[in-house]
Protein backbone atom coordinates (compact mmCIF):
# COMPACT_ATOMS: atom_id res chain seq x y z
CA UNK A 1 0.00 0.00 0.00
CA UNK A 2 1.15 3.60 -0.56
CA UNK A 3 1.37 5.80 2.54
CA UNK A 4 -2.17 6.46 3.81
CA UNK A 5 -3.07 9.50 5.92
CA UNK A 6 -5.22 8.64 8.92
CA UNK A 7 -6.58 10.92 11.64
CA UNK A 8 -6.10 9.62 15.18
CA UNK A 9 -8.66 10.47 17.86
CA UNK A 10 -7.15 10.09 21.34
CA UNK A 11 -9.56 11.20 24.07
CA UNK A 12 -7.11 10.18 26.82
CA UNK A 13 -7.23 6.37 26.66
CA UNK A 14 -4.50 4.03 27.95
CA UNK A 15 -1.86 2.48 25.72
CA UNK A 16 -2.18 4.13 22.31
CA UNK A 17 1.54 3.86 21.55
CA UNK A 18 1.11 0.29 20.31
CA UNK A 19 -1.68 1.27 17.94
CA UNK A 20 0.39 4.14 16.60
CA UNK A 21 3.29 1.76 16.00
CA UNK A 22 0.98 -0.76 14.30
CA UNK A 23 -0.47 1.91 12.00
CA UNK A 24 3.01 3.09 11.07
CA UNK A 25 4.04 -0.50 10.38
CA UNK A 26 1.17 -0.98 7.89
CA UNK A 27 1.99 2.27 6.09
CA UNK A 28 0.10 5.12 7.74
CA UNK A 29 0.93 8.76 8.23
CA UNK A 30 -0.79 9.80 11.46
CA UNK A 31 -2.48 13.15 12.02
CA UNK A 32 -3.64 13.78 15.60
CA UNK A 33 -6.97 15.35 16.49
CA UNK A 34 -6.17 18.50 18.44
CA UNK A 35 -9.48 20.33 18.13
CA UNK A 36 -13.07 19.37 17.19
CA UNK A 37 -12.68 20.71 13.64
CA UNK A 38 -9.97 18.12 12.95
CA UNK A 39 -12.62 15.40 13.15
CA UNK A 40 -14.81 17.09 10.56
CA UNK A 41 -11.96 17.43 8.06
CA UNK A 42 -10.71 13.84 8.48
CA UNK A 43 -11.10 11.31 5.68
CA UNK A 44 -10.07 8.18 7.62
CA UNK A 45 -10.61 8.30 11.38
CA UNK A 46 -9.15 5.85 13.93
CA UNK A 47 -10.77 5.81 17.39
CA UNK A 48 -9.17 3.59 20.06
CA UNK A 49 -10.83 3.20 23.43
CA UNK A 50 -9.75 1.58 26.68
CA UNK A 51 -11.31 1.75 30.12
CA UNK A 52 -14.72 2.89 31.28
CA UNK A 53 -17.64 3.68 28.94
CA UNK A 54 -18.67 6.58 31.17
CA UNK A 55 -15.18 8.11 31.29
CA UNK A 56 -14.91 7.79 27.51
CA UNK A 57 -18.20 9.57 26.85
CA UNK A 58 -17.45 12.22 29.48
CA UNK A 59 -14.10 13.00 27.85
CA UNK A 60 -15.66 13.19 24.38
CA UNK A 61 -18.15 15.77 25.66
CA UNK A 62 -15.54 17.65 27.71
CA UNK A 63 -13.20 18.03 24.74
CA UNK A 64 -16.02 19.00 22.37
CA UNK A 65 -15.54 15.83 20.30
CA UNK A 66 -18.96 14.18 20.78
CA UNK A 67 -21.05 16.08 18.24
CA UNK A 68 -18.33 16.30 15.52
CA UNK A 69 -17.67 12.55 15.93
CA UNK A 70 -21.36 11.70 15.65
CA UNK A 71 -21.69 13.90 12.55
CA UNK A 72 -18.60 12.27 11.03
CA UNK A 73 -20.09 8.80 11.52
CA UNK A 74 -23.43 9.88 10.07
CA UNK A 75 -21.59 11.12 6.97
CA UNK A 76 -20.40 7.58 6.23
CA UNK A 77 -16.71 8.45 5.90
CA UNK A 78 -14.12 5.77 6.76
CA UNK A 79 -13.87 4.97 10.47
CA UNK A 80 -12.30 2.25 12.61
CA UNK A 81 -13.18 2.01 16.31
CA UNK A 82 -11.32 -0.35 18.63
CA UNK A 83 -12.61 -2.02 21.82
CA UNK A 84 -14.39 0.78 23.71
CA UNK A 85 -14.23 2.67 20.42
CA UNK A 86 -16.69 0.07 19.11
CA UNK A 87 -18.87 -0.03 22.24
CA UNK A 88 -19.26 3.76 22.15
CA UNK A 89 -21.10 3.43 18.82
CA UNK A 90 -24.04 1.75 20.59
CA UNK A 91 -26.86 3.54 22.37
CA UNK A 92 -25.79 2.85 25.96
CA UNK A 93 -23.86 0.51 28.27
CA UNK A 94 -24.69 -1.29 31.50
CA UNK A 95 -21.21 -0.27 32.66
CA UNK A 96 -22.43 3.30 33.15
CA UNK A 97 -26.26 3.39 33.34
CA UNK A 98 -27.84 6.62 32.20
CA UNK A 99 -24.93 7.68 29.99
CA UNK A 100 -25.77 7.83 26.29
CA UNK A 101 -23.44 6.44 23.65
CA UNK A 102 -23.11 7.79 20.12
CA UNK A 103 -26.23 5.87 19.09
CA UNK A 104 -24.99 4.93 15.62
CA UNK A 105 -25.56 1.18 16.09
CA UNK A 106 -28.88 0.02 17.62
CA UNK A 107 -28.65 -1.78 20.95
CA UNK A 108 -27.07 -1.58 24.39
CA UNK A 109 -23.78 -3.00 25.65
CA UNK A 110 -24.23 -5.45 28.53
CA UNK A 111 -22.07 -7.38 30.97
CA UNK A 112 -21.07 -11.01 30.50
CA UNK A 113 -23.50 -12.96 32.66
CA UNK A 114 -22.25 -16.57 32.59
CA UNK A 115 -20.96 -17.51 36.05
CA UNK A 116 -18.97 -20.44 34.62
CA UNK A 117 -16.43 -18.27 32.76
CA UNK A 118 -13.84 -15.73 33.87
CA UNK A 119 -14.58 -12.06 33.39
CA UNK A 120 -12.96 -10.07 31.82
CA UNK A 121 -13.00 -12.13 28.62
CA UNK A 122 -9.25 -11.96 28.17
CA UNK A 123 -7.07 -13.65 25.56
CA UNK A 124 -7.08 -15.02 22.04
CA UNK A 125 -10.43 -16.01 20.56
CA UNK A 126 -11.51 -16.51 16.96
CA UNK A 127 -14.28 -15.08 14.79
CA UNK A 128 -17.38 -16.36 13.02
CA UNK A 129 -17.35 -14.30 9.83
CA UNK A 130 -20.90 -13.35 8.89
CA UNK A 131 -20.24 -11.17 5.79
CA UNK A 132 -18.05 -11.50 2.74
CA UNK A 133 -16.21 -8.17 2.87
CA UNK A 134 -12.70 -6.84 2.18
CA UNK A 135 -12.22 -6.62 5.96
CA UNK A 136 -12.21 -10.41 6.23
CA UNK A 137 -9.80 -11.07 3.37
CA UNK A 138 -7.28 -13.78 4.26
CA UNK A 139 -9.04 -14.95 7.43
CA UNK A 140 -10.82 -18.23 8.14
CA UNK A 141 -13.80 -18.50 10.47
CA UNK A 142 -13.06 -20.17 13.82
CA UNK A 143 -9.37 -20.49 12.98
CA UNK A 144 -7.56 -17.15 13.00
CA UNK A 145 -7.32 -15.69 16.49
CA UNK A 146 -7.40 -12.12 17.77
CA UNK A 147 -6.73 -10.62 21.19
CA UNK A 148 -9.70 -9.60 23.34
CA UNK A 149 -9.85 -7.98 26.77
CA UNK A 150 -13.26 -6.73 27.95
CA UNK A 151 -15.93 -7.23 30.62
CA UNK A 152 -18.87 -5.89 28.60
CA UNK A 153 -20.18 -6.95 25.19
CA UNK A 154 -22.80 -6.10 22.59
CA UNK A 155 -25.28 -8.83 21.66
CA UNK A 156 -26.54 -9.36 18.08
CA UNK A 157 -30.19 -8.35 17.66
CA UNK A 158 -32.67 -7.97 14.86
CA UNK A 159 -32.10 -4.22 15.06
CA UNK A 160 -28.34 -4.34 14.51
CA UNK A 161 -27.94 -7.41 12.27
CA UNK A 162 -27.03 -5.31 9.22
CA UNK A 163 -23.99 -4.04 11.17
CA UNK A 164 -22.65 -7.44 12.28
CA UNK A 165 -19.42 -8.47 10.56
CA UNK A 166 -18.26 -11.20 12.97
CA UNK A 167 -19.52 -12.98 16.07
CA UNK A 168 -17.50 -14.60 18.86
CA UNK A 169 -18.59 -17.08 21.52
CA UNK A 170 -17.70 -17.15 25.19
CA UNK A 171 -19.47 -19.35 27.71
CA UNK A 172 -23.18 -19.93 27.15
CA UNK A 173 -25.19 -18.92 24.08
CA UNK A 174 -26.37 -15.74 25.81
CA UNK A 175 -22.76 -14.59 25.78
CA UNK A 176 -22.28 -14.82 22.01
CA UNK A 177 -21.31 -11.26 21.16
CA UNK A 178 -20.55 -8.95 18.26
CA UNK A 179 -16.76 -9.03 17.81
CA UNK A 180 -16.66 -6.65 14.84
CA UNK A 181 -19.01 -4.51 12.79
CA UNK A 182 -19.04 -2.98 9.34
CA UNK A 183 -21.56 -0.97 7.39
CA UNK A 184 -20.23 0.86 4.38
CA UNK A 185 -16.85 2.33 5.31
CA UNK A 186 -17.59 2.36 9.04
CA UNK A 187 -15.92 -0.54 10.86
CA UNK A 188 -15.00 -1.39 14.43
CA UNK A 189 -13.76 -4.35 16.43
CA UNK A 190 -14.10 -5.48 20.03
CA UNK A 191 -10.67 -7.11 19.74
CA UNK A 192 -7.42 -5.18 19.58
CA UNK A 193 -5.78 -5.48 16.14
CA UNK A 194 -2.64 -3.76 17.43
CA UNK A 195 -2.28 -6.58 19.99
CA UNK A 196 -3.20 -9.45 17.66
CA UNK A 197 0.17 -10.08 16.04
CA UNK A 198 0.26 -10.76 12.29
CA UNK A 199 -3.53 -11.16 12.11
CA UNK A 200 -4.10 -7.75 13.67
CA UNK A 201 -1.72 -6.02 11.28
CA UNK A 202 -3.47 -7.78 8.40
CA UNK A 203 -6.85 -6.58 9.68
CA UNK A 204 -5.60 -2.99 9.80
CA UNK A 205 -4.26 -3.35 6.25
CA UNK A 206 -7.62 -4.73 5.11
CA UNK A 207 -9.38 -1.73 6.65
CA UNK A 208 -7.08 0.72 4.87
CA UNK A 209 -7.69 -1.01 1.54
CA UNK A 210 -11.45 -0.87 2.14
CA UNK A 211 -11.28 2.77 3.28
CA UNK A 212 -9.48 3.86 0.11
CA UNK A 213 -11.58 1.90 -2.42
CA UNK A 214 -13.30 4.07 -5.01
CA UNK A 215 -16.38 1.86 -4.81
CA UNK A 216 -17.17 -0.81 -2.25
CA UNK A 217 -18.08 -4.30 -3.52
CA UNK A 218 -21.30 -6.11 -2.52
CA UNK A 219 -21.07 -7.67 0.94
CA UNK A 220 -23.29 -10.80 0.93
CA UNK A 221 -24.14 -12.62 4.15
CA UNK A 222 -22.26 -15.79 5.05
CA UNK A 223 -23.36 -18.79 7.08
CA UNK A 224 -21.03 -19.95 9.83
CA UNK A 225 -22.05 -22.82 12.07
CA UNK A 226 -20.32 -23.98 15.25
CA UNK A 227 -18.76 -21.95 18.05
CA UNK A 228 -15.45 -20.26 18.72
CA UNK A 229 -13.24 -21.12 21.70
CA UNK A 230 -11.02 -18.96 23.87
CA UNK A 231 -7.42 -20.23 23.81
CA UNK A 232 -5.27 -20.85 26.84
CA UNK A 233 -2.44 -18.32 26.88
CA UNK A 234 1.27 -19.04 27.08
CA UNK A 235 3.07 -16.04 28.57
CA UNK A 236 6.79 -15.28 28.55
CA UNK A 237 7.98 -13.40 31.62
CA UNK A 238 11.13 -11.31 31.86
CA UNK A 239 12.43 -10.41 35.33
CA UNK A 240 14.22 -7.14 34.60
CA UNK A 241 16.62 -5.29 36.88
CA UNK A 242 19.76 -3.23 36.81
CA UNK A 243 22.94 -5.21 37.39
CA UNK A 244 25.84 -3.96 39.47
CA UNK A 245 27.11 -1.95 36.49
CA UNK A 246 23.80 -0.16 35.99
CA UNK A 247 22.80 -2.10 32.84
CA UNK A 248 19.19 -3.25 32.41
CA UNK A 249 19.26 -7.06 32.12
CA UNK A 250 16.89 -10.00 32.19
CA UNK A 251 17.59 -12.26 35.13
CA UNK A 252 15.97 -15.25 36.81
CA UNK A 253 15.83 -16.24 40.43
CA UNK A 254 16.02 -19.47 42.36
CA UNK A 255 13.26 -19.02 44.95
CA UNK A 256 13.60 -15.26 44.26
CA UNK A 257 17.43 -15.15 44.64
CA UNK A 258 18.80 -13.67 41.38
CA UNK A 259 22.53 -13.75 42.19
CA UNK A 260 24.98 -16.39 41.00
CA UNK A 261 26.12 -19.00 43.52
CA UNK A 262 29.79 -18.07 43.25
CA UNK A 263 32.31 -15.85 44.97
CA UNK A 264 31.40 -12.72 42.97
CA UNK A 265 27.65 -13.32 43.41
CA UNK A 266 26.84 -11.12 40.41
CA UNK A 267 23.27 -10.63 39.17
CA UNK A 268 22.40 -13.51 36.83
CA UNK A 269 22.35 -12.06 33.28
CA UNK A 270 20.19 -13.91 30.75
CA UNK A 271 20.00 -11.28 28.03
CA UNK A 272 18.74 -7.89 26.93
CA UNK A 273 15.02 -7.32 27.59
CA UNK A 274 13.99 -5.71 24.27
CA UNK A 275 15.73 -8.38 22.19
CA UNK A 276 14.24 -11.22 24.24
CA UNK A 277 10.72 -9.75 24.16
CA UNK A 278 10.88 -9.46 20.38
CA UNK A 279 12.13 -13.02 20.07
CA UNK A 280 9.33 -14.35 22.26
CA UNK A 281 6.71 -12.48 20.25
CA UNK A 282 8.09 -13.92 17.01
CA UNK A 283 8.17 -17.38 18.62
CA UNK A 284 4.44 -17.16 19.40
CA UNK A 285 4.17 -15.88 22.98
CA UNK A 286 0.60 -14.78 23.63
CA UNK A 287 1.77 -12.03 26.00
CA UNK A 288 5.05 -10.67 27.31
CA UNK A 289 5.38 -9.63 30.95
CA UNK A 290 8.15 -7.44 32.35
CA UNK A 291 8.66 -7.59 36.11
CA UNK A 292 10.82 -4.66 37.20
CA UNK A 293 12.26 -6.35 40.28
CA UNK A 294 14.41 -3.44 41.52
CA UNK A 295 11.73 -0.75 41.16
CA UNK A 296 11.28 -0.51 44.93
CA UNK A 297 14.73 1.07 45.25
CA UNK A 298 14.27 4.48 43.65
CA UNK A 299 12.61 6.50 40.94
CA UNK A 300 10.17 4.68 38.69
CA UNK A 301 8.95 7.34 36.28
CA UNK A 302 11.57 8.14 33.63
CA UNK A 303 13.49 5.01 34.64
CA UNK A 304 15.15 2.81 31.96
CA UNK A 305 12.23 0.37 32.11
CA UNK A 306 9.99 2.96 30.42
CA UNK A 307 12.40 3.29 27.51
CA UNK A 308 12.52 -0.51 27.38
CA UNK A 309 8.72 -0.58 26.98
CA UNK A 310 8.79 2.10 24.29
CA UNK A 311 11.36 0.23 22.22
CA UNK A 312 9.58 -3.09 22.70
CA UNK A 313 6.23 -1.71 21.52
CA UNK A 314 7.79 -0.74 18.18
CA UNK A 315 8.21 -4.40 17.23
CA UNK A 316 6.04 -6.49 19.57
CA UNK A 317 2.34 -6.56 18.69
CA UNK A 318 1.04 -8.76 21.49
CA UNK A 319 -0.04 -7.56 24.95
CA UNK A 320 2.64 -6.16 27.25
CA UNK A 321 2.31 -6.23 31.03
CA UNK A 322 4.66 -4.39 33.39
CA UNK A 323 5.02 -4.99 37.11
CA UNK A 324 7.04 -3.23 39.78
CA UNK A 325 6.91 0.20 41.34
CA UNK A 326 3.13 0.69 41.14
CA UNK A 327 2.87 2.78 44.30
CA UNK A 328 2.83 6.32 45.63
CA UNK A 329 6.38 7.61 46.04
CA UNK A 330 8.45 10.77 46.28
CA UNK A 331 11.22 10.98 43.70
CA UNK A 332 14.82 12.07 44.16
CA UNK A 333 13.84 15.68 43.40
CA UNK A 334 11.12 15.74 46.05
CA UNK A 335 8.11 15.42 43.75
CA UNK A 336 5.22 13.16 44.80
CA UNK A 337 3.97 10.63 42.24
CA UNK A 338 0.80 8.61 42.82
CA UNK A 339 0.36 5.00 41.81
CA UNK A 340 -1.95 6.29 39.08
CA UNK A 341 0.86 8.55 37.80
CA UNK A 342 3.22 5.58 37.62
CA UNK A 343 0.66 3.43 35.82
CA UNK A 344 -0.12 6.24 33.38
CA UNK A 345 3.57 6.55 32.50
CA UNK A 346 3.80 2.79 31.92
CA UNK A 347 0.70 2.91 29.67
CA UNK A 348 2.10 5.85 27.70
CA UNK A 349 5.33 3.90 27.27
CA UNK A 350 3.55 0.92 25.70
CA UNK A 351 2.15 -1.28 28.49
CA UNK A 352 -1.38 -2.66 28.26
CA UNK A 353 -1.60 -3.90 31.84
CA UNK A 354 0.16 -3.14 35.09
CA UNK A 355 0.93 -5.74 37.73
CA UNK A 356 0.69 -4.65 41.37
CA UNK A 357 2.47 -6.56 44.13
CA UNK A 358 3.19 -5.22 47.61
CA UNK A 359 0.77 -2.29 47.39
CA UNK A 360 -2.04 -4.70 46.52
CA UNK A 361 -1.37 -6.55 49.79
CA UNK A 362 -1.57 -3.33 51.79
CA UNK A 363 -4.78 -2.33 49.99
CA UNK A 364 -6.32 -5.76 50.64
CA UNK A 365 -5.42 -5.63 54.33
CA UNK A 366 -7.10 -2.25 54.68
CA UNK A 367 -10.21 -3.38 52.78
CA UNK A 368 -10.53 -6.55 54.87
CA UNK A 369 -10.17 -4.47 58.05
CA UNK A 370 -12.77 -1.79 57.30
CA UNK A 371 -14.75 -3.10 54.29
CA UNK A 372 -14.64 0.33 52.67
CA UNK A 373 -13.94 1.05 49.02
CA UNK A 374 -12.97 4.70 49.20
CA UNK A 375 -11.41 4.96 45.74
CA UNK A 376 -7.98 5.74 47.16
CA UNK A 377 -6.25 2.38 46.75
CA UNK A 378 -3.95 1.96 43.76
CA UNK A 379 -6.24 -0.79 42.45
CA UNK A 380 -9.32 1.44 42.52
CA UNK A 381 -7.54 4.47 41.10
CA UNK A 382 -6.15 2.63 38.09
CA UNK A 383 -9.20 0.47 37.33
CA UNK A 384 -11.55 3.47 37.58
CA UNK A 385 -9.59 5.31 34.89
CA UNK A 386 -8.22 2.54 32.68
CA UNK A 387 -10.64 -0.31 33.36
CA UNK A 388 -10.50 -3.49 35.42
CA UNK A 389 -8.68 -5.35 32.63
CA UNK A 390 -5.63 -3.08 33.05
CA UNK A 391 -4.97 -4.19 36.65
CA UNK A 392 -3.15 -7.46 37.41
CA UNK A 393 -2.41 -8.56 40.97
CA UNK A 394 0.92 -10.35 41.40
CA UNK A 395 0.54 -12.75 44.33
CA UNK A 396 3.80 -13.95 45.90
CA UNK A 397 2.88 -16.59 48.51
CA UNK A 398 4.96 -19.19 50.30
CA UNK A 399 3.75 -22.39 51.89
CA UNK A 400 3.35 -22.59 55.65
CA UNK A 401 3.06 -26.21 56.75
CA UNK A 402 0.83 -27.18 59.68
CA UNK A 403 -0.08 -30.44 61.36
CA UNK A 404 -3.86 -29.86 61.42
CA UNK A 405 -6.41 -27.59 59.76
CA UNK A 406 -7.19 -26.08 63.17
CA UNK A 407 -3.64 -24.83 63.54
CA UNK A 408 -4.20 -21.78 61.31
CA UNK A 409 -7.06 -19.26 61.01
CA UNK A 410 -6.39 -19.27 57.25
CA UNK A 411 -7.69 -21.85 54.81
CA UNK A 412 -5.56 -24.99 54.94
CA UNK A 413 -5.41 -27.51 52.08
CA UNK A 414 -3.86 -30.92 51.60
CA UNK A 415 -0.91 -31.07 49.20
CA UNK A 416 1.46 -33.83 48.10
CA UNK A 417 2.22 -36.72 50.49
CA UNK A 418 -0.79 -35.81 52.59
CA UNK A 419 0.87 -32.70 54.02
CA UNK A 420 -1.20 -29.69 55.10
CA UNK A 421 -0.38 -26.06 54.44
CA UNK A 422 -1.68 -22.57 53.83
CA UNK A 423 -0.19 -20.02 51.45
CA UNK A 424 1.09 -16.88 53.19
CA UNK A 425 1.37 -13.61 51.25
CA UNK A 426 4.68 -11.81 51.11
CA UNK A 427 5.75 -8.29 50.15
CA UNK A 428 9.01 -6.61 49.11
CA UNK A 429 10.05 -9.35 46.73
CA UNK A 430 9.33 -12.17 49.17
CA UNK A 431 11.44 -10.73 51.97
CA UNK A 432 8.58 -9.93 54.37
CA UNK A 433 5.54 -12.06 55.27
CA UNK A 434 2.04 -10.83 56.13
CA UNK A 435 -0.85 -12.36 58.09
CA UNK A 436 -2.89 -12.85 54.91
CA UNK A 437 -3.48 -15.84 52.67
CA UNK A 438 -3.18 -15.82 48.89
CA UNK A 439 -6.91 -16.51 48.55
CA UNK A 440 -7.90 -13.72 50.95
CA UNK A 441 -5.68 -11.31 49.01
CA UNK A 442 -7.14 -12.26 45.63
CA UNK A 443 -10.77 -11.98 46.76
CA UNK A 444 -10.18 -8.57 48.33
CA UNK A 445 -8.38 -7.29 45.23
CA UNK A 446 -11.14 -8.58 42.96
CA UNK A 447 -13.66 -6.65 45.06
CA UNK A 448 -11.51 -3.51 44.75
CA UNK A 449 -11.48 -3.72 40.96
CA UNK A 450 -8.60 -5.97 39.86
CA UNK A 451 -9.03 -7.79 36.55
CA UNK A 452 -6.55 -10.66 36.71
CA UNK A 453 -4.42 -12.69 39.15
CA UNK A 454 -0.77 -13.55 38.42
CA UNK A 455 -0.27 -16.42 40.85
CA UNK A 456 3.32 -17.17 41.78
CA UNK A 457 4.64 -19.61 44.38
CA UNK A 458 7.99 -18.94 46.06
CA UNK A 459 8.43 -22.64 46.95
CA UNK A 460 8.20 -23.66 43.28
CA UNK A 461 10.13 -20.74 41.77
CA UNK A 462 13.12 -21.87 39.70
CA UNK A 463 12.73 -25.54 40.69
CA UNK A 464 11.48 -26.78 37.27
CA UNK A 465 9.38 -29.45 39.00
CA UNK A 466 5.97 -28.25 37.87
CA UNK A 467 3.33 -25.77 39.04
CA UNK A 468 1.64 -25.77 42.44
CA UNK A 469 -1.63 -27.16 41.06
CA UNK A 470 -3.38 -27.34 44.45
CA UNK A 471 -2.83 -23.60 44.93
CA UNK A 472 -3.88 -22.74 41.37
CA UNK A 473 -7.00 -24.92 41.30
CA UNK A 474 -8.30 -23.50 44.55
CA UNK A 475 -7.56 -19.95 43.43
CA UNK A 476 -9.72 -20.54 40.33
CA UNK A 477 -12.61 -21.49 42.62
CA UNK A 478 -12.14 -18.38 44.78
CA UNK A 479 -12.30 -15.65 42.10
CA UNK A 480 -14.16 -15.00 38.84
CA UNK A 481 -11.37 -13.00 37.20
CA UNK A 482 -8.73 -14.80 35.07
CA UNK A 483 -5.84 -16.57 36.79
CA UNK A 484 -2.31 -16.86 35.35
CA UNK A 485 -0.32 -19.81 36.72
CA UNK A 486 3.34 -19.05 37.40
CA UNK A 487 6.42 -20.63 39.06
CA UNK A 488 7.81 -24.10 38.48
CA UNK A 489 7.46 -24.97 34.79
CA UNK A 490 10.33 -27.09 33.54
CA UNK A 491 8.93 -28.80 30.44
CA UNK A 492 5.86 -28.75 28.15
CA UNK A 493 4.10 -31.47 30.14
CA UNK A 494 4.03 -29.23 33.19
CA UNK A 495 1.81 -26.81 31.22
CA UNK A 496 -0.59 -29.51 29.99
CA UNK A 497 -0.81 -31.09 33.46
CA UNK A 498 -1.48 -27.69 35.02
CA UNK A 499 -4.23 -26.73 32.53
CA UNK A 500 -5.90 -30.15 32.90
CA UNK A 501 -5.80 -30.05 36.71
CA UNK A 502 -6.72 -26.42 37.33
CA UNK A 503 -8.43 -24.85 34.28
CA UNK A 504 -6.21 -21.78 34.74
CA UNK A 505 -6.54 -19.17 32.02
CA UNK A 506 -2.82 -18.92 31.23
CA UNK A 507 0.55 -20.44 32.01
CA UNK A 508 3.63 -18.28 32.51
CA UNK A 509 7.30 -19.24 32.41
CA UNK A 510 10.62 -17.41 32.35
CA UNK A 511 13.89 -19.28 32.81
CA UNK A 512 13.14 -22.25 30.56
CA UNK A 513 12.45 -19.84 27.69
CA UNK A 514 15.43 -17.57 28.45
CA UNK A 515 17.86 -20.50 28.55
CA UNK A 516 16.27 -22.05 25.43
CA UNK A 517 15.64 -25.29 27.31
CA UNK A 518 12.08 -25.29 25.96
CA UNK A 519 10.65 -23.41 22.97
CA UNK A 520 7.30 -21.67 23.17
CA UNK A 521 6.06 -23.57 20.11
CA UNK A 522 6.94 -26.87 21.83
CA UNK A 523 4.73 -25.90 24.76
CA UNK A 524 1.89 -24.92 22.43
CA UNK A 525 2.13 -28.11 20.40
CA UNK A 526 1.95 -30.16 23.59
CA UNK A 527 -1.06 -28.19 24.83
CA UNK A 528 -2.82 -28.61 21.48
CA UNK A 529 -2.05 -32.33 21.40
CA UNK A 530 -3.75 -32.69 24.79
CA UNK A 531 -6.98 -31.29 23.33
CA UNK A 532 -6.75 -27.84 24.92
CA UNK A 533 -7.38 -24.82 22.63
CA UNK A 534 -4.26 -22.72 22.04
CA UNK A 535 -3.09 -20.16 19.49
CA UNK A 536 -0.69 -21.63 16.94
CA UNK A 537 0.14 -19.74 13.77
CA UNK A 538 2.79 -20.17 11.11
CA UNK A 539 2.60 -16.45 10.37
CA UNK A 540 5.17 -14.22 12.04
CA UNK A 541 5.37 -10.44 12.19
Coordinates of C-alpha atoms in Angstrom, one line a residue, residues 134-140 144 199 202 206 539:
X134 CA -12.7 -6.8 2.2
X135 CA -12.2 -6.6 6.0
X136 CA -12.2 -10.4 6.2
X137 CA -9.8 -11.1 3.4
X138 CA -7.3 -13.8 4.3
X139 CA -9.0 -14.9 7.4
X140 CA -10.8 -18.2 8.1
X144 CA -7.6 -17.1 13.0
X199 CA -3.5 -11.2 12.1
X202 CA -3.5 -7.8 8.4
X206 CA -7.6 -4.7 5.1
X539 CA 2.6 -16.4 10.4

